[in-house]
Amino acid sequence: MSNEDLQLLLDRQAISDVVHAYATGLDRRDWALFRSIFADQIEMNFDSAGLRSGSYSADDWVRSAERLFANFSATQHTSSNHVHDIRGDVATCTSNMQAEHFILREEGDDLAESDARFTLGGYYVNELARQSGGWKLVEVTLNVTWRSGNPDIGRIAARRRRAAGGPR
């Protein structure tokens, strides 16, 4: 195996590690891990999920995610079928995704079990750049291709948190 072939394998693994860390950081609420995978300035296109797309500082994006995900009892994001296109110090990793979001039912709740869950499916197109600290996400596009469950659980959970005196 040539050095070039070995470097390609190492890059592919490092890039997939970044994409997996995206899901792991969200689900474990590990905001330091989540922040570590981004360049300082990022482009985020989440129109297909109903979120505002645009340019963000990575710190602002992470703080927004922290506020949003604090509302859910649990989440589970999976990432699979990574396809890599590595071009020197820039790369694209396209990956399938499924994102499940849950809230706990409360005593006296009229919320059916099936209404306490919301799932998105589709794929990400992740643009990365090699930086001094390794591969970093510079642009992420989420393409939602299907939805299942109750899309209002985020609002329900946020309303419950506000009623309990939690932060917005």
mmCIF file with all atom_site columns, C-alpha atoms in Angstrom:
data_model
loop_
_atom_site.group_PDB
_atom_site.id
_atom_site.type_symbol
_atom_site.label_atom_id
_atom_site.label_alt_id
_atom_site.label_comp_id
_atom_site.label_asym_id
_atom_site.label_entity_id
_atom_site.label_seq_id
_atom_site.pdbx_PDB_ins_code
_atom_site.Cartn_x
_atom_site.Cartn_y
_atom_site.Cartn_z
_atom_site.occupancy
_atom_site.B_iso_or_equiv
_atom_site.pdbx_formal_charge
_atom_site.auth_seq_id
_atom_site.auth_comp_id
_atom_site.auth_asym_id
_atom_site.auth_atom_id
_atom_site.pdbx_PDB_model_num
ATOM 1   C CA . MET A 1 1   ? 0.000   0.000  0.000  1.00 0.00 ? 1   MET A CA 1
ATOM 2   C CA . SER A 1 2   ? 1.341   3.403  -0.930 1.00 0.00 ? 2   SER A CA 1
ATOM 3   C CA . ASN A 1 3   ? 1.565   6.362  1.439  1.00 0.00 ? 3   ASN A CA 1
ATOM 4   C CA . GLU A 1 4   ? -1.094  8.074  -0.676 1.00 0.00 ? 4   GLU A CA 1
ATOM 5   C CA . ASP A 1 5   ? -3.480  5.111  -0.270 1.00 0.00 ? 5   ASP A CA 1
ATOM 6   C CA . LEU A 1 6   ? -2.829  5.024  3.466  1.00 0.00 ? 6   LEU A CA 1
ATOM 7   C CA . GLN A 1 7   ? -3.484  8.776  3.783  1.00 0.00 ? 7   GLN A CA 1
ATOM 8   C CA . LEU A 1 8   ? -6.777  8.370  1.891  1.00 0.00 ? 8   LEU A CA 1
ATOM 9   C CA . LEU A 1 9   ? -7.897  5.659  4.339  1.00 0.00 ? 9   LEU A CA 1
ATOM 10  C CA . LEU A 1 10  ? -6.879  7.780  7.323  1.00 0.00 ? 10  LEU A CA 1
ATOM 11  C CA . ASP A 1 11  ? -8.746  10.786 5.913  1.00 0.00 ? 11  ASP A CA 1
ATOM 12  C CA . ARG A 1 12  ? -11.883 8.746  5.237  1.00 0.00 ? 12  ARG A CA 1
ATOM 13  C CA . GLN A 1 13  ? -11.903 7.483  8.829  1.00 0.00 ? 13  GLN A CA 1
ATOM 14  C CA . ALA A 1 14  ? -11.240 10.920 10.293 1.00 0.00 ? 14  ALA A CA 1
ATOM 15  C CA . ILE A 1 15  ? -14.032 12.453 8.212  1.00 0.00 ? 15  ILE A CA 1
ATOM 16  C CA . SER A 1 16  ? -16.499 9.747  9.250  1.00 0.00 ? 16  SER A CA 1
ATOM 17  C CA . ASP A 1 17  ? -15.429 10.301 12.869 1.00 0.00 ? 17  ASP A CA 1
ATOM 18  C CA . VAL A 1 18  ? -16.408 13.981 12.528 1.00 0.00 ? 18  VAL A CA 1
ATOM 19  C CA . VAL A 1 19  ? -19.804 13.075 11.060 1.00 0.00 ? 19  VAL A CA 1
ATOM 20  C CA . HIS A 1 20  ? -20.427 10.516 13.813 1.00 0.00 ? 20  HIS A CA 1
ATOM 21  C CA . ALA A 1 21  ? -19.361 13.038 16.470 1.00 0.00 ? 21  ALA A CA 1
ATOM 22  C CA . TYR A 1 22  ? -22.103 15.355 15.200 1.00 0.00 ? 22  TYR A CA 1
ATOM 23  C CA . ALA A 1 23  ? -24.732 12.784 16.203 1.00 0.00 ? 23  ALA A CA 1
ATOM 24  C CA . THR A 1 24  ? -22.947 11.725 19.374 1.00 0.00 ? 24  THR A CA 1
ATOM 25  C CA . GLY A 1 25  ? -22.533 15.305 20.582 1.00 0.00 ? 25  GLY A CA 1
ATOM 26  C CA . LEU A 1 26  ? -26.228 16.045 20.117 1.00 0.00 ? 26  LEU A CA 1
ATOM 27  C CA . ASP A 1 27  ? -27.508 12.845 21.707 1.00 0.00 ? 27  ASP A CA 1
ATOM 28  C CA . ARG A 1 28  ? -25.183 12.920 24.702 1.00 0.00 ? 28  ARG A CA 1
ATOM 29  C CA . ARG A 1 29  ? -25.573 16.689 25.072 1.00 0.00 ? 29  ARG A CA 1
ATOM 30  C CA . ASP A 1 30  ? -21.783 16.856 24.898 1.00 0.00 ? 30  ASP A CA 1
ATOM 31  C CA . TRP A 1 31  ? -21.506 20.446 23.728 1.00 0.00 ? 31  TRP A CA 1
ATOM 32  C CA . ALA A 1 32  ? -17.693 20.513 23.885 1.00 0.00 ? 32  ALA A CA 1
ATOM 33  C CA . LEU A 1 33  ? -17.551 17.514 21.530 1.00 0.00 ? 33  LEU A CA 1
ATOM 34  C CA . PHE A 1 34  ? -20.204 19.064 19.293 1.00 0.00 ? 34  PHE A CA 1
ATOM 35  C CA . ARG A 1 35  ? -18.282 22.359 19.089 1.00 0.00 ? 35  ARG A CA 1
ATOM 36  C CA . SER A 1 36  ? -14.989 20.579 18.348 1.00 0.00 ? 36  SER A CA 1
ATOM 37  C CA . ILE A 1 37  ? -16.146 19.328 14.938 1.00 0.00 ? 37  ILE A CA 1
ATOM 38  C CA . PHE A 1 38  ? -16.847 22.748 13.402 1.00 0.00 ? 38  PHE A CA 1
ATOM 39  C CA . ALA A 1 39  ? -14.694 25.410 11.798 1.00 0.00 ? 39  ALA A CA 1
ATOM 40  C CA . ASP A 1 40  ? -15.159 28.786 13.505 1.00 0.00 ? 40  ASP A CA 1
ATOM 41  C CA . GLN A 1 41  ? -17.536 30.053 10.767 1.00 0.00 ? 41  GLN A CA 1
ATOM 42  C CA . ILE A 1 42  ? -20.043 27.626 9.236  1.00 0.00 ? 42  ILE A CA 1
ATOM 43  C CA . GLU A 1 43  ? -22.804 27.539 6.650  1.00 0.00 ? 43  GLU A CA 1
ATOM 44  C CA . MET A 1 44  ? -25.853 25.585 7.793  1.00 0.00 ? 44  MET A CA 1
ATOM 45  C CA . ASN A 1 45  ? -28.716 24.722 5.441  1.00 0.00 ? 45  ASN A CA 1
ATOM 46  C CA . PHE A 1 46  ? -31.571 23.177 7.410  1.00 0.00 ? 46  PHE A CA 1
ATOM 47  C CA . ASP A 1 47  ? -34.489 24.565 5.368  1.00 0.00 ? 47  ASP A CA 1
ATOM 48  C CA . SER A 1 48  ? -35.873 21.068 4.793  1.00 0.00 ? 48  SER A CA 1
ATOM 49  C CA . ALA A 1 49  ? -36.267 20.649 8.580  1.00 0.00 ? 49  ALA A CA 1
ATOM 50  C CA . GLY A 1 50  ? -37.933 24.030 9.008  1.00 0.00 ? 50  GLY A CA 1
ATOM 51  C CA . LEU A 1 51  ? -34.914 25.701 10.628 1.00 0.00 ? 51  LEU A CA 1
ATOM 52  C CA . ARG A 1 52  ? -33.361 28.964 9.472  1.00 0.00 ? 52  ARG A CA 1
ATOM 53  C CA . SER A 1 53  ? -30.368 28.473 7.220  1.00 0.00 ? 53  SER A CA 1
ATOM 54  C CA . GLY A 1 54  ? -27.408 30.798 7.014  1.00 0.00 ? 54  GLY A CA 1
ATOM 55  C CA . SER A 1 55  ? -23.891 31.644 8.116  1.00 0.00 ? 55  SER A CA 1
ATOM 56  C CA . TYR A 1 56  ? -23.154 31.210 11.801 1.00 0.00 ? 56  TYR A CA 1
ATOM 57  C CA . SER A 1 57  ? -20.302 31.326 14.204 1.00 0.00 ? 57  SER A CA 1
ATOM 58  C CA . ALA A 1 58  ? -19.871 27.759 15.414 1.00 0.00 ? 58  ALA A CA 1
ATOM 59  C CA . ASP A 1 59  ? -20.277 28.977 19.002 1.00 0.00 ? 59  ASP A CA 1
ATOM 60  C CA . ASP A 1 60  ? -23.689 30.482 18.179 1.00 0.00 ? 60  ASP A CA 1
ATOM 61  C CA . TRP A 1 61  ? -24.784 27.315 16.355 1.00 0.00 ? 61  TRP A CA 1
ATOM 62  C CA . VAL A 1 62  ? -23.819 25.148 19.329 1.00 0.00 ? 62  VAL A CA 1
ATOM 63  C CA . ARG A 1 63  ? -25.631 27.428 21.799 1.00 0.00 ? 63  ARG A CA 1
ATOM 64  C CA . SER A 1 64  ? -28.762 27.259 19.627 1.00 0.00 ? 64  SER A CA 1
ATOM 65  C CA . ALA A 1 65  ? -28.559 23.462 19.502 1.00 0.00 ? 65  ALA A CA 1
ATOM 66  C CA . GLU A 1 66  ? -28.113 23.329 23.263 1.00 0.00 ? 66  GLU A CA 1
ATOM 67  C CA . ARG A 1 67  ? -31.295 25.382 23.797 1.00 0.00 ? 67  ARG A CA 1
ATOM 68  C CA . LEU A 1 68  ? -33.290 23.360 21.257 1.00 0.00 ? 68  LEU A CA 1
ATOM 69  C CA . PHE A 1 69  ? -32.207 19.927 22.475 1.00 0.00 ? 69  PHE A CA 1
ATOM 70  C CA . ALA A 1 70  ? -32.719 20.778 26.160 1.00 0.00 ? 70  ALA A CA 1
ATOM 71  C CA . ASN A 1 71  ? -36.445 20.474 25.445 1.00 0.00 ? 71  ASN A CA 1
ATOM 72  C CA . PHE A 1 72  ? -36.328 16.791 24.517 1.00 0.00 ? 72  PHE A CA 1
ATOM 73  C CA . SER A 1 73  ? -36.251 13.919 26.991 1.00 0.00 ? 73  SER A CA 1
ATOM 74  C CA . ALA A 1 74  ? -34.018 11.991 24.596 1.00 0.00 ? 74  ALA A CA 1
ATOM 75  C CA . THR A 1 75  ? -32.835 11.972 20.999 1.00 0.00 ? 75  THR A CA 1
ATOM 76  C CA . GLN A 1 76  ? -31.118 9.421  18.809 1.00 0.00 ? 76  GLN A CA 1
ATOM 77  C CA . HIS A 1 77  ? -29.345 10.404 15.613 1.00 0.00 ? 77  HIS A CA 1
ATOM 78  C CA . THR A 1 78  ? -27.900 7.750  13.343 1.00 0.00 ? 78  THR A CA 1
ATOM 79  C CA . SER A 1 79  ? -25.520 8.266  10.454 1.00 0.00 ? 79  SER A CA 1
ATOM 80  C CA . SER A 1 80  ? -24.806 5.636  7.830  1.00 0.00 ? 80  SER A CA 1
ATOM 81  C CA . ASN A 1 81  ? -23.716 4.923  4.254  1.00 0.00 ? 81  ASN A CA 1
ATOM 82  C CA . HIS A 1 82  ? -20.925 7.497  4.220  1.00 0.00 ? 82  HIS A CA 1
ATOM 83  C CA . VAL A 1 83  ? -19.758 8.386  0.729  1.00 0.00 ? 83  VAL A CA 1
ATOM 84  C CA . HIS A 1 84  ? -16.501 10.349 0.672  1.00 0.00 ? 84  HIS A CA 1
ATOM 85  C CA . ASP A 1 85  ? -15.141 12.668 -1.995 1.00 0.00 ? 85  ASP A CA 1
ATOM 86  C CA . ILE A 1 86  ? -11.728 13.858 -0.812 1.00 0.00 ? 86  ILE A CA 1
ATOM 87  C CA . ARG A 1 87  ? -9.958  16.546 -2.834 1.00 0.00 ? 87  ARG A CA 1
ATOM 88  C CA . GLY A 1 88  ? -6.738  17.362 -1.036 1.00 0.00 ? 88  GLY A CA 1
ATOM 89  C CA . ASP A 1 89  ? -7.602  19.470 2.004  1.00 0.00 ? 89  ASP A CA 1
ATOM 90  C CA . VAL A 1 90  ? -11.345 19.687 1.279  1.00 0.00 ? 90  VAL A CA 1
ATOM 91  C CA . ALA A 1 91  ? -13.897 16.904 1.249  1.00 0.00 ? 91  ALA A CA 1
ATOM 92  C CA . THR A 1 92  ? -17.573 16.085 0.945  1.00 0.00 ? 92  THR A CA 1
ATOM 93  C CA . CYS A 1 93  ? -19.142 13.320 2.994  1.00 0.00 ? 93  CYS A CA 1
ATOM 94  C CA . THR A 1 94  ? -22.716 12.443 2.085  1.00 0.00 ? 94  THR A CA 1
ATOM 95  C CA . SER A 1 95  ? -24.423 10.345 4.743  1.00 0.00 ? 95  SER A CA 1
ATOM 96  C CA . ASN A 1 96  ? -27.864 8.934  5.388  1.00 0.00 ? 96  ASN A CA 1
ATOM 97  C CA . MET A 1 97  ? -29.486 10.041 8.619  1.00 0.00 ? 97  MET A CA 1
ATOM 98  C CA . GLN A 1 98  ? -32.361 9.275  10.913 1.00 0.00 ? 98  GLN A CA 1
ATOM 99  C CA . ALA A 1 99  ? -33.109 11.579 13.834 1.00 0.00 ? 99  ALA A CA 1
ATOM 100 C CA . GLU A 1 100 ? -35.527 10.520 16.550 1.00 0.00 ? 100 GLU A CA 1
ATOM 101 C CA . HIS A 1 101 ? -36.812 12.992 19.151 1.00 0.00 ? 101 HIS A CA 1
ATOM 102 C CA . PHE A 1 102 ? -38.719 11.989 22.295 1.00 0.00 ? 102 PHE A CA 1
ATOM 103 C CA . ILE A 1 103 ? -40.558 13.640 25.165 1.00 0.00 ? 103 ILE A CA 1
ATOM 104 C CA . LEU A 1 104 ? -41.763 11.838 28.276 1.00 0.00 ? 104 LEU A CA 1
ATOM 105 C CA . ARG A 1 105 ? -45.451 11.582 28.870 1.00 0.00 ? 105 ARG A CA 1
ATOM 106 C CA . GLU A 1 106 ? -46.511 13.165 32.150 1.00 0.00 ? 106 GLU A CA 1
ATOM 107 C CA . GLU A 1 107 ? -49.121 12.016 34.642 1.00 0.00 ? 107 GLU A CA 1
ATOM 108 C CA . GLY A 1 108 ? -52.552 13.179 33.535 1.00 0.00 ? 108 GLY A CA 1
ATOM 109 C CA . ASP A 1 109 ? -51.161 13.868 30.074 1.00 0.00 ? 109 ASP A CA 1
ATOM 110 C CA . ASP A 1 110 ? -53.569 13.478 27.177 1.00 0.00 ? 110 ASP A CA 1
ATOM 111 C CA . LEU A 1 111 ? -50.574 12.974 24.912 1.00 0.00 ? 111 LEU A CA 1
ATOM 112 C CA . ALA A 1 112 ? -50.715 9.514  23.314 1.00 0.00 ? 112 ALA A CA 1
ATOM 113 C CA . GLU A 1 113 ? -47.514 7.457  23.314 1.00 0.00 ? 113 GLU A CA 1
ATOM 114 C CA . SER A 1 114 ? -47.351 7.787  19.535 1.00 0.00 ? 114 SER A CA 1
ATOM 115 C CA . ASP A 1 115 ? -47.560 11.585 19.892 1.00 0.00 ? 115 ASP A CA 1
ATOM 116 C CA . ALA A 1 116 ? -44.473 11.727 22.149 1.00 0.00 ? 116 ALA A CA 1
ATOM 117 C CA . ARG A 1 117 ? -42.073 10.925 19.294 1.00 0.00 ? 117 ARG A CA 1
ATOM 118 C CA . PHE A 1 118 ? -40.972 12.614 16.083 1.00 0.00 ? 118 PHE A CA 1
ATOM 119 C CA . THR A 1 119 ? -38.595 11.153 13.505 1.00 0.00 ? 119 THR A CA 1
ATOM 120 C CA . LEU A 1 120 ? -36.877 12.730 10.521 1.00 0.00 ? 120 LEU A CA 1
ATOM 121 C CA . GLY A 1 121 ? -35.106 10.759 7.818  1.00 0.00 ? 121 GLY A CA 1
ATOM 122 C CA . GLY A 1 122 ? -32.982 11.773 4.875  1.00 0.00 ? 122 GLY A CA 1
ATOM 123 C CA . TYR A 1 123 ? -29.357 12.613 4.222  1.00 0.00 ? 123 TYR A CA 1
ATOM 124 C CA . TYR A 1 124 ? -26.662 15.144 4.985  1.00 0.00 ? 124 TYR A CA 1
ATOM 125 C CA . VAL A 1 125 ? -24.187 16.675 2.583  1.00 0.00 ? 125 VAL A CA 1
ATOM 126 C CA . ASN A 1 126 ? -21.243 17.615 4.806  1.00 0.00 ? 126 ASN A CA 1
ATOM 127 C CA . GLU A 1 127 ? -18.470 19.859 3.489  1.00 0.00 ? 127 GLU A CA 1
ATOM 128 C CA . LEU A 1 128 ? -15.213 19.645 5.433  1.00 0.00 ? 128 LEU A CA 1
ATOM 129 C CA . ALA A 1 129 ? -11.809 21.301 5.389  1.00 0.00 ? 129 ALA A CA 1
ATOM 130 C CA . ARG A 1 130 ? -8.557  20.018 6.819  1.00 0.00 ? 130 ARG A CA 1
ATOM 131 C CA . GLN A 1 131 ? -7.371  22.487 9.459  1.00 0.00 ? 131 GLN A CA 1
ATOM 132 C CA . SER A 1 132 ? -4.570  22.474 11.997 1.00 0.00 ? 132 SER A CA 1
ATOM 133 C CA . GLY A 1 133 ? -6.836  20.560 14.422 1.00 0.00 ? 133 GLY A CA 1
ATOM 134 C CA . GLY A 1 134 ? -7.926  18.006 11.846 1.00 0.00 ? 134 GLY A CA 1
ATOM 135 C CA . TRP A 1 135 ? -10.992 17.788 9.628  1.00 0.00 ? 135 TRP A CA 1
ATOM 136 C CA . LYS A 1 136 ? -13.731 20.317 10.468 1.00 0.00 ? 136 LYS A CA 1
ATOM 137 C CA . LEU A 1 137 ? -17.245 20.840 9.163  1.00 0.00 ? 137 LEU A CA 1
ATOM 138 C CA . VAL A 1 138 ? -17.526 24.099 7.200  1.00 0.00 ? 138 VAL A CA 1
ATOM 139 C CA . GLU A 1 139 ? -20.950 23.562 5.620  1.00 0.00 ? 139 GLU A CA 1
ATOM 140 C CA . VAL A 1 140 ? -23.786 21.179 6.424  1.00 0.00 ? 140 VAL A CA 1
ATOM 141 C CA . THR A 1 141 ? -26.922 20.670 4.335  1.00 0.00 ? 141 THR A CA 1
ATOM 142 C CA . LEU A 1 142 ? -29.737 18.540 5.721  1.00 0.00 ? 142 LEU A CA 1
ATOM 143 C CA . ASN A 1 143 ? -32.103 17.021 3.169  1.00 0.00 ? 143 ASN A CA 1
ATOM 144 C CA . VAL A 1 144 ? -35.201 15.673 4.915  1.00 0.00 ? 144 VAL A CA 1
ATOM 145 C CA . THR A 1 145 ? -36.907 13.096 2.696  1.00 0.00 ? 145 THR A CA 1
ATOM 146 C CA . TRP A 1 146 ? -39.463 11.729 5.187  1.00 0.00 ? 146 TRP A CA 1
ATOM 147 C CA . ARG A 1 147 ? -41.089 12.449 8.556  1.00 0.00 ? 147 ARG A CA 1
ATOM 148 C CA . SER A 1 148 ? -43.021 10.360 11.032 1.00 0.00 ? 148 SER A CA 1
ATOM 149 C CA . GLY A 1 149 ? -44.776 11.100 14.311 1.00 0.00 ? 149 GLY A CA 1
ATOM 150 C CA . ASN A 1 150 ? -45.688 14.345 16.013 1.00 0.00 ? 150 ASN A CA 1
ATOM 151 C CA . PRO A 1 151 ? -43.833 17.391 14.642 1.00 0.00 ? 151 PRO A CA 1
ATOM 152 C CA . ASP A 1 152 ? -45.178 19.498 17.547 1.00 0.00 ? 152 ASP A CA 1
ATOM 153 C CA . ILE A 1 153 ? -43.249 17.720 20.316 1.00 0.00 ? 153 ILE A CA 1
ATOM 154 C CA . GLY A 1 154 ? -40.536 20.380 20.319 1.00 0.00 ? 154 GLY A CA 1
ATOM 155 C CA . ARG A 1 155 ? -43.108 23.077 21.051 1.00 0.00 ? 155 ARG A CA 1
ATOM 156 C CA . ILE A 1 156 ? -44.822 20.895 23.674 1.00 0.00 ? 156 ILE A CA 1
ATOM 157 C CA . ALA A 1 157 ? -41.514 20.216 25.433 1.00 0.00 ? 157 ALA A CA 1
ATOM 158 C CA . ALA A 1 158 ? -40.499 23.900 25.327 1.00 0.00 ? 158 ALA A CA 1
ATOM 159 C CA . ARG A 1 159 ? -43.879 24.930 26.774 1.00 0.00 ? 159 ARG A CA 1
ATOM 160 C CA . ARG A 1 160 ? -43.473 22.383 29.601 1.00 0.00 ? 160 ARG A CA 1
ATOM 161 C CA . ARG A 1 161 ? -39.983 23.624 30.374 1.00 0.00 ? 161 ARG A CA 1
ATOM 162 C CA . ARG A 1 162 ? -41.144 27.251 30.533 1.00 0.00 ? 162 ARG A CA 1
ATOM 163 C CA . ALA A 1 163 ? -44.069 26.241 32.797 1.00 0.00 ? 163 ALA A CA 1
ATOM 164 C CA . ALA A 1 164 ? -41.584 24.523 35.119 1.00 0.00 ? 164 ALA A CA 1
ATOM 165 C CA . GLY A 1 165 ? -39.503 27.704 35.253 1.00 0.00 ? 165 GLY A CA 1
ATOM 166 C CA . GLY A 1 166 ? -36.702 26.474 32.991 1.00 0.00 ? 166 GLY A CA 1
ATOM 167 C CA . PRO A 1 167 ? -34.709 28.663 30.590 1.00 0.00 ? 167 PRO A CA 1
ATOM 168 C CA . ARG A 1 168 ? -36.094 29.432 27.175 1.00 0.00 ? 168 ARG A CA 1
#
